[in-house]
PDB file of C-alpha atoms in Angstrom:
ATOM      1  CA  ALA A 195     -47.370 128.941  64.652  1.00 72.00           C
ATOM      2  CA  GLN A 196     -50.883 129.832  65.663  1.00 80.00           C
ATOM      3  CA  SER A 197     -53.421 127.191  64.791  1.00 90.00           C
ATOM      4  CA  VAL A 198     -57.016 126.188  65.362  1.00 95.00           C
ATOM      5  CA  SER A 199     -58.078 122.578  65.808  1.00 95.00           C
ATOM      6  CA  GLN A 200     -61.528 121.204  65.295  1.00 96.00           C
ATOM      7  CA  HIS A 201     -61.491 117.654  66.522  1.00 88.00           C
ATOM      8  CA  ASN A 202     -64.515 116.314  64.716  1.00 90.00           C
ATOM      9  CA  HIS A 203     -64.355 116.228  60.937  1.00 93.00           C
ATOM     10  CA  HIS A 204     -67.798 114.768  60.407  1.00 96.00           C
ATOM     11  CA  VAL A 205     -70.601 114.480  62.931  1.00 97.00           C
ATOM     12  CA  ILE A 206     -73.850 112.669  62.245  1.00 97.00           C
ATOM     13  CA  LEU A 207     -76.800 113.257  64.557  1.00 97.00           C
ATOM     14  CA  SER A 208     -80.504 112.571  64.598  1.00 97.00           C
ATOM     15  CA  GLU A 209     -82.936 115.440  64.948  1.00 97.00           C
ATOM     16  CA  ALA A 210     -83.430 116.607  68.550  1.00 97.00           C
ATOM     17  CA  ALA A 211     -80.020 115.326  69.605  1.00 97.00           C
ATOM     18  CA  SER A 212     -77.685 117.691  71.410  1.00 98.00           C
ATOM     19  CA  LEU A 213     -74.628 119.035  69.654  1.00 97.00           C
ATOM     20  CA  GLU A 214     -71.183 119.973  70.854  1.00 97.00           C
ATOM     21  CA  LEU A 215     -68.379 120.771  68.436  1.00 97.00           C
ATOM     22  CA  GLY A 216     -64.914 121.157  69.817  1.00 96.00           C
ATOM     23  CA  CYS A 217     -62.512 123.964  68.985  1.00 97.00           C
ATOM     24  CA  ASN A 218     -59.082 124.558  70.464  1.00 96.00           C
ATOM     25  CA  TYR A 219     -56.549 127.193  69.539  1.00 95.00           C
ATOM     26  CA  SER A 220     -52.867 127.557  70.184  1.00 92.00           C
ATOM     27  CA  TYR A 221     -52.085 131.089  71.271  1.00 85.00           C
ATOM     28  CA  GLY A 222     -51.532 132.372  74.762  1.00 78.00           C
ATOM     29  CA  GLY A 223     -52.374 136.023  74.247  1.00 82.00           C
ATOM     30  CA  THR A 224     -55.539 137.980  73.643  1.00 87.00           C
ATOM     31  CA  VAL A 225     -57.826 136.511  71.015  1.00 90.00           C
ATOM     32  CA  ASN A 226     -61.191 137.137  69.460  1.00 93.00           C
ATOM     33  CA  LEU A 227     -63.167 133.966  68.733  1.00 95.00           C
ATOM     34  CA  PHE A 228     -65.752 133.199  66.084  1.00 96.00           C
ATOM     35  CA  TRP A 229     -67.934 130.397  64.799  1.00 97.00           C
ATOM     36  CA  TYR A 230     -69.004 130.542  61.182  1.00 97.00           C
ATOM     37  CA  VAL A 231     -71.428 128.244  59.376  1.00 97.00           C
ATOM     38  CA  GLN A 232     -71.691 127.352  55.712  1.00 94.00           C
ATOM     39  CA  TYR A 233     -75.016 125.840  54.661  1.00 94.00           C
ATOM     40  CA  PRO A 234     -74.989 123.757  51.457  1.00 91.00           C
ATOM     41  CA  GLY A 235     -74.591 126.035  48.460  1.00 87.00           C
ATOM     42  CA  GLN A 236     -74.411 129.173  50.559  1.00 89.00           C
ATOM     43  CA  HIS A 237     -71.770 131.588  51.741  1.00 90.00           C
ATOM     44  CA  LEU A 238     -70.038 131.542  55.110  1.00 94.00           C
ATOM     45  CA  GLN A 239     -72.029 133.402  57.742  1.00 94.00           C
ATOM     46  CA  LEU A 240     -71.341 134.318  61.331  1.00 95.00           C
ATOM     47  CA  LEU A 241     -73.035 132.263  64.061  1.00 96.00           C
ATOM     48  CA  LEU A 242     -71.515 134.006  67.054  1.00 96.00           C
ATOM     49  CA  LYS A 243     -68.422 135.772  68.339  1.00 95.00           C
ATOM     50  CA  TYR A 244     -66.630 136.363  71.615  1.00 95.00           C
ATOM     51  CA  PHE A 245     -64.328 139.215  72.569  1.00 91.00           C
ATOM     52  CA  SER A 246     -64.563 139.637  76.312  1.00 90.00           C
ATOM     53  CA  GLY A 247     -66.933 139.460  79.244  1.00 92.00           C
ATOM     54  CA  ASP A 248     -69.338 136.591  79.854  1.00 95.00           C
ATOM     55  CA  PRO A 249     -67.573 133.508  78.469  1.00 95.00           C
ATOM     56  CA  LEU A 250     -70.911 132.001  77.444  1.00 97.00           C
ATOM     57  CA  VAL A 251     -72.074 133.670  74.259  1.00 97.00           C
ATOM     58  CA  LYS A 252     -75.313 133.169  72.427  1.00 96.00           C
ATOM     59  CA  GLY A 253     -75.641 133.330  68.683  1.00 95.00           C
ATOM     60  CA  ILE A 254     -78.251 132.933  66.021  1.00 94.00           C
ATOM     61  CA  LYS A 255     -80.520 129.910  65.567  1.00 95.00           C
ATOM     62  CA  GLY A 256     -80.166 128.715  69.166  1.00 96.00           C
ATOM     63  CA  PHE A 257     -76.399 128.178  69.085  1.00 97.00           C
ATOM     64  CA  GLU A 258     -74.131 129.094  71.957  1.00 97.00           C
ATOM     65  CA  ALA A 259     -70.442 128.744  72.686  1.00 98.00           C
ATOM     66  CA  GLU A 260     -68.349 128.748  75.811  1.00 97.00           C
ATOM     67  CA  PHE A 261     -64.881 130.223  76.059  1.00 95.00           C
ATOM     68  CA  ILE A 262     -62.658 128.409  78.530  1.00 95.00           C
ATOM     69  CA  LYS A 263     -59.411 130.328  78.669  1.00 91.00           C
ATOM     70  CA  SER A 264     -57.524 127.730  80.709  1.00 92.00           C
ATOM     71  CA  LYS A 265     -58.271 125.106  78.075  1.00 94.00           C
ATOM     72  CA  PHE A 266     -57.817 127.393  75.050  1.00 94.00           C
ATOM     73  CA  SER A 267     -61.203 126.159  73.924  1.00 96.00           C
ATOM     74  CA  PHE A 268     -64.312 127.658  72.362  1.00 97.00           C
ATOM     75  CA  ASN A 269     -66.804 124.843  71.930  1.00 97.00           C
ATOM     76  CA  LEU A 270     -70.055 125.280  70.051  1.00 98.00           C
ATOM     77  CA  ARG A 271     -73.275 123.834  71.455  1.00 98.00           C
ATOM     78  CA  LYS A 272     -76.924 123.486  70.603  1.00 98.00           C
ATOM     79  CA  PRO A 273     -79.371 121.617  72.854  1.00 97.00           C
ATOM     80  CA  SER A 274     -81.522 120.192  70.069  1.00 97.00           C
ATOM     81  CA  VAL A 275     -80.465 120.110  66.420  1.00 97.00           C
ATOM     82  CA  GLN A 276     -82.754 120.263  63.425  1.00 97.00           C
ATOM     83  CA  TRP A 277     -82.354 118.889  59.915  1.00 96.00           C
ATOM     84  CA  SER A 278     -81.823 122.481  58.752  1.00 96.00           C
ATOM     85  CA  ASP A 279     -78.625 122.641  60.856  1.00 97.00           C
ATOM     86  CA  THR A 280     -76.923 120.365  58.337  1.00 97.00           C
ATOM     87  CA  ALA A 281     -73.914 122.424  57.311  1.00 97.00           C
ATOM     88  CA  GLU A 282     -70.188 122.862  57.743  1.00 97.00           C
ATOM     89  CA  TYR A 283     -69.077 124.684  60.869  1.00 98.00           C
ATOM     90  CA  PHE A 284     -65.833 126.626  61.166  1.00 97.00           C
ATOM     91  CA  CYS A 285     -64.158 127.901  64.275  1.00 97.00           C
ATOM     92  CA  ALA A 286     -61.918 130.931  63.751  1.00 96.00           C
ATOM     93  CA  VAL A 287     -59.520 132.926  65.873  1.00 94.00           C
ATOM     94  CA  ASN A 288     -58.262 136.443  65.474  1.00 91.00           C
ATOM     95  CA  VAL A 289     -55.036 137.214  67.292  1.00 86.00           C
ATOM     96  CA  TYR A 290     -54.617 140.614  68.882  1.00 80.00           C
ATOM     97  CA  ASN A 291     -52.453 142.961  66.849  1.00 79.00           C
ATOM     98  CA  GLN A 292     -52.634 140.928  63.655  1.00 80.00           C
ATOM     99  CA  GLY A 293     -55.250 143.035  61.949  1.00 82.00           C
ATOM    100  CA  GLY A 294     -58.380 141.318  60.773  1.00 84.00           C
ATOM    101  CA  LYS A 295     -56.710 138.040  59.921  1.00 90.00           C
ATOM    102  CA  LEU A 296     -58.915 135.082  60.838  1.00 93.00           C
ATOM    103  CA  ILE A 297     -57.240 131.717  61.435  1.00 94.00           C
ATOM    104  CA  PHE A 298     -59.762 129.013  60.648  1.00 96.00           C
ATOM    105  CA  GLY A 299     -60.038 125.446  61.810  1.00 96.00           C
ATOM    106  CA  GLN A 300     -60.461 122.672  59.259  1.00 95.00           C
ATOM    107  CA  GLY A 301     -64.207 122.669  59.669  1.00 96.00           C
ATOM    108  CA  THR A 302     -66.706 120.120  60.967  1.00 97.00           C
ATOM    109  CA  GLU A 303     -69.348 118.758  58.665  1.00 97.00           C
ATOM    110  CA  LEU A 304     -72.601 118.198  60.511  1.00 98.00           C
ATOM    111  CA  SER A 305     -75.240 115.912  59.035  1.00 97.00           C
ATOM    112  CA  VAL A 306     -78.595 115.806  60.804  1.00 97.00           C
ATOM    113  CA  LYS A 307     -80.853 112.886  59.960  1.00 96.00           C
ATOM    114  CA  PRO A 308     -84.590 113.662  59.946  1.00 90.00           C
TER     115      PRO A 308
ATOM    116  CA  ASP B   6     -77.152 136.991  50.457  1.00 83.00           C
ATOM    117  CA  SER B   7     -74.330 138.693  52.356  1.00 86.00           C
ATOM    118  CA  GLY B   8     -74.137 141.696  50.045  1.00 93.00           C
ATOM    119  CA  VAL B   9     -70.591 140.794  48.974  1.00 97.00           C
ATOM    120  CA  THR B  10     -70.326 139.924  45.303  1.00 97.00           C
ATOM    121  CA  GLN B  11     -67.567 138.018  43.578  1.00 98.00           C
ATOM    122  CA  THR B  12     -66.953 137.432  39.900  1.00 97.00           C
ATOM    123  CA  PRO B  13     -66.555 135.139  38.169  1.00 97.00           C
ATOM    124  CA  LYS B  14     -68.204 132.239  39.987  1.00 96.00           C
ATOM    125  CA  HIS B  15     -66.132 129.655  38.182  1.00 97.00           C
ATOM    126  CA  LEU B  16     -62.860 129.909  36.316  1.00 97.00           C
ATOM    127  CA  ILE B  17     -61.021 127.204  34.424  1.00 98.00           C
ATOM    128  CA  THR B  18     -57.574 127.953  33.120  1.00 97.00           C
ATOM    129  CA  ALA B  19     -54.236 126.351  32.344  1.00 98.00           C
ATOM    130  CA  THR B  20     -50.964 126.225  34.215  1.00 98.00           C
ATOM    131  CA  GLY B  21     -48.778 129.256  33.641  1.00 97.00           C
ATOM    132  CA  GLN B  22     -51.718 131.560  33.012  1.00 98.00           C
ATOM    133  CA  ARG B  23     -52.810 134.668  34.910  1.00 98.00           C
ATOM    134  CA  VAL B  24     -56.299 135.387  36.227  1.00 98.00           C
ATOM    135  CA  THR B  25     -58.021 138.209  38.046  1.00 98.00           C
ATOM    136  CA  LEU B  26     -60.727 137.672  40.635  1.00 98.00           C
ATOM    137  CA  ARG B  27     -62.996 140.546  41.518  1.00 98.00           C
ATOM    138  CA  CYS B  28     -64.797 141.415  44.725  1.00 98.00           C
ATOM    139  CA  SER B  29     -67.324 144.121  45.527  1.00 98.00           C
ATOM    140  CA  PRO B  30     -67.807 144.670  49.255  1.00 98.00           C
ATOM    141  CA  ARG B  31     -71.105 145.350  51.007  1.00 97.00           C
ATOM    142  CA  SER B  32     -72.305 148.896  50.665  1.00 96.00           C
ATOM    143  CA  GLY B  33     -70.544 151.003  53.297  1.00 94.00           C
ATOM    144  CA  ASP B  34     -67.820 148.476  54.088  1.00 96.00           C
ATOM    145  CA  LEU B  35     -64.303 149.836  53.819  1.00 96.00           C
ATOM    146  CA  SER B  36     -62.277 146.728  54.595  1.00 96.00           C
ATOM    147  CA  VAL B  37     -61.827 143.773  52.267  1.00 97.00           C
ATOM    148  CA  TYR B  38     -60.264 140.406  52.974  1.00 97.00           C
ATOM    149  CA  TRP B  39     -59.202 137.546  50.698  1.00 97.00           C
ATOM    150  CA  TYR B  40     -59.125 133.905  51.739  1.00 97.00           C
ATOM    151  CA  GLN B  41     -58.201 130.710  49.917  1.00 97.00           C
ATOM    152  CA  GLN B  42     -59.965 127.427  50.657  1.00 94.00           C
ATOM    153  CA  SER B  43     -58.348 124.223  49.453  1.00 92.00           C
ATOM    154  CA  LEU B  44     -58.802 120.602  50.443  1.00 86.00           C
ATOM    155  CA  ASP B  45     -55.345 120.243  51.939  1.00 86.00           C
ATOM    156  CA  GLN B  46     -54.852 123.689  53.513  1.00 87.00           C
ATOM    157  CA  GLY B  47     -58.399 124.528  54.550  1.00 89.00           C
ATOM    158  CA  LEU B  48     -59.437 128.194  54.772  1.00 93.00           C
ATOM    159  CA  GLN B  49     -56.376 130.440  54.769  1.00 95.00           C
ATOM    160  CA  PHE B  50     -56.160 134.193  55.089  1.00 95.00           C
ATOM    161  CA  LEU B  51     -54.346 135.874  52.232  1.00 96.00           C
ATOM    162  CA  ILE B  52     -54.560 139.628  52.643  1.00 96.00           C
ATOM    163  CA  GLN B  53     -56.625 142.506  54.050  1.00 95.00           C
ATOM    164  CA  TYR B  54     -57.175 146.002  52.694  1.00 96.00           C
ATOM    165  CA  TYR B  55     -58.726 149.014  54.328  1.00 95.00           C
ATOM    166  CA  ASN B  56     -59.734 152.033  52.304  1.00 95.00           C
ATOM    167  CA  GLY B  57     -57.217 151.213  49.599  1.00 95.00           C
ATOM    168  CA  GLU B  58     -54.276 150.421  51.865  1.00 95.00           C
ATOM    169  CA  GLU B  59     -52.890 147.006  52.723  1.00 95.00           C
ATOM    170  CA  ARG B  60     -53.653 146.288  56.367  1.00 93.00           C
ATOM    171  CA  ALA B  61     -52.574 142.718  57.088  1.00 92.00           C
ATOM    172  CA  LYS B  62     -50.890 139.981  55.142  1.00 92.00           C
ATOM    173  CA  GLY B  63     -51.037 136.222  55.467  1.00 92.00           C
ATOM    174  CA  ASN B  64     -49.127 133.515  53.640  1.00 85.00           C
ATOM    175  CA  ILE B  65     -49.837 135.008  50.250  1.00 93.00           C
ATOM    176  CA  LEU B  66     -47.548 133.734  47.509  1.00 94.00           C
ATOM    177  CA  GLU B  67     -45.371 136.203  45.622  1.00 95.00           C
ATOM    178  CA  ARG B  68     -47.184 135.143  42.431  1.00 97.00           C
ATOM    179  CA  PHE B  69     -50.379 136.538  43.964  1.00 97.00           C
ATOM    180  CA  SER B  70     -51.127 140.208  44.362  1.00 97.00           C
ATOM    181  CA  ALA B  71     -54.157 142.239  45.308  1.00 97.00           C
ATOM    182  CA  GLN B  72     -55.356 145.782  45.441  1.00 97.00           C
ATOM    183  CA  GLN B  73     -58.338 147.789  46.565  1.00 98.00           C
ATOM    184  CA  PHE B  74     -59.510 150.548  44.282  1.00 97.00           C
ATOM    185  CA  PRO B  75     -60.938 154.010  45.158  1.00 96.00           C
ATOM    186  CA  ASP B  76     -64.476 152.674  44.650  1.00 96.00           C
ATOM    187  CA  LEU B  77     -63.539 150.035  47.283  1.00 97.00           C
ATOM    188  CA  HIS B  78     -63.811 147.001  45.050  1.00 97.00           C
ATOM    189  CA  SER B  79     -60.852 144.674  45.202  1.00 98.00           C
ATOM    190  CA  GLU B  80     -59.059 142.435  42.767  1.00 98.00           C
ATOM    191  CA  LEU B  81     -56.889 139.412  43.449  1.00 98.00           C
ATOM    192  CA  ASN B  82     -54.403 138.647  40.701  1.00 98.00           C
ATOM    193  CA  LEU B  83     -52.962 135.156  40.439  1.00 98.00           C
ATOM    194  CA  SER B  84     -50.114 134.620  37.992  1.00 97.00           C
ATOM    195  CA  SER B  85     -47.929 131.752  36.776  1.00 97.00           C
ATOM    196  CA  LEU B  86     -50.707 129.471  37.912  1.00 98.00           C
ATOM    197  CA  GLU B  87     -49.908 126.000  39.166  1.00 97.00           C
ATOM    198  CA  LEU B  88     -52.146 122.981  39.653  1.00 96.00           C
ATOM    199  CA  GLY B  89     -51.986 123.551  43.396  1.00 95.00           C
ATOM    200  CA  ASP B  90     -53.618 126.958  43.042  1.00 96.00           C
ATOM    201  CA  SER B  91     -56.918 125.252  42.293  1.00 97.00           C
ATOM    202  CA  ALA B  92     -59.144 126.311  45.153  1.00 97.00           C
ATOM    203  CA  LEU B  93     -62.125 128.341  46.228  1.00 96.00           C
ATOM    204  CA  TYR B  94     -61.235 131.991  46.736  1.00 97.00           C
ATOM    205  CA  PHE B  95     -63.413 133.956  49.121  1.00 97.00           C
ATOM    206  CA  CYS B  96     -63.665 137.657  49.593  1.00 98.00           C
ATOM    207  CA  ALA B  97     -65.079 139.134  52.782  1.00 97.00           C
ATOM    208  CA  SER B  98     -65.788 142.682  53.863  1.00 97.00           C
ATOM    209  CA  SER B  99     -66.355 144.562  57.079  1.00 95.00           C
ATOM    210  CA  VAL B 100     -67.281 148.081  58.059  1.00 94.00           C
ATOM    211  CA  ASP B 101     -63.820 148.908  59.320  1.00 88.00           C
ATOM    212  CA  PRO B 102     -60.582 147.045  60.057  1.00 85.00           C
ATOM    213  CA  ASP B 103     -61.389 146.453  63.723  1.00 87.00           C
ATOM    214  CA  PRO B 104     -60.874 142.695  64.098  1.00 86.00           C
ATOM    215  CA  GLN B 105     -63.985 142.505  66.261  1.00 87.00           C
ATOM    216  CA  GLU B 106     -66.138 143.588  63.343  1.00 89.00           C
ATOM    217  CA  THR B 107     -68.017 140.811  61.611  1.00 91.00           C
ATOM    218  CA  GLN B 108     -66.567 139.781  58.282  1.00 94.00           C
ATOM    219  CA  TYR B 109     -69.257 139.134  55.662  1.00 96.00           C
ATOM    220  CA  PHE B 110     -68.259 136.555  53.094  1.00 96.00           C
ATOM    221  CA  GLY B 111     -69.049 136.405  49.412  1.00 97.00           C
ATOM    222  CA  PRO B 112     -70.036 133.247  47.525  1.00 95.00           C
ATOM    223  CA  GLY B 113     -66.491 132.605  46.328  1.00 96.00           C
ATOM    224  CA  THR B 114     -64.775 132.056  42.994  1.00 97.00           C
ATOM    225  CA  ARG B 115     -63.930 128.443  42.204  1.00 96.00           C
ATOM    226  CA  LEU B 116     -60.655 128.280  40.301  1.00 98.00           C
ATOM    227  CA  LEU B 117     -59.591 125.150  38.471  1.00 97.00           C
ATOM    228  CA  VAL B 118     -56.114 125.041  36.999  1.00 97.00           C
ATOM    229  CA  LEU B 119     -55.580 122.282  34.438  1.00 96.00           C
TER     230      LEU B 119
END
């Protein structure tokens, strides 16, 4: 079965530290890849998405992600986190020919200490 | 605010009962998605509708059903409720069913089955 793995369940960083959240998926065909974020008390919102082309994609709020096809990975990065980045981050995969179904990872809770 | 509205915000009911969750998509969006978020299963896709027609189906239980009405709002009906149905139910919408379109999520309905 297709699945998405986020290796870190809870990450704690100090402000200005660099962030990398891992995401791996298990599907060998064509996929669309997404990172969503859920700030405390708010709805899920899209950070960035990748369909094709340049494997390094930039999103909102200084986030970027790199698609590495050979590793089935789509890791999220930010060079310098802020306290306001405290949130839960979800990686999601859409498999070609399965409609709009998003398969989500378990989520990574990020806590940034001021 | 994503523009997607869900009612009610909270729902407490008893096992064996039936409830209806309602979702209004963003203005102009024709596709609606339902997801269930629980502690043990994470965020799981239930079903997608486009312009009133079912488009994709996930692991939605037979006790659950959904529909999208001509005014594009959608309802998720959960019947013969069990304790394990307690979860956060999200609705999302997108302009069209293209999986590369961003899905905009509502605030969710928190269901507690006692």
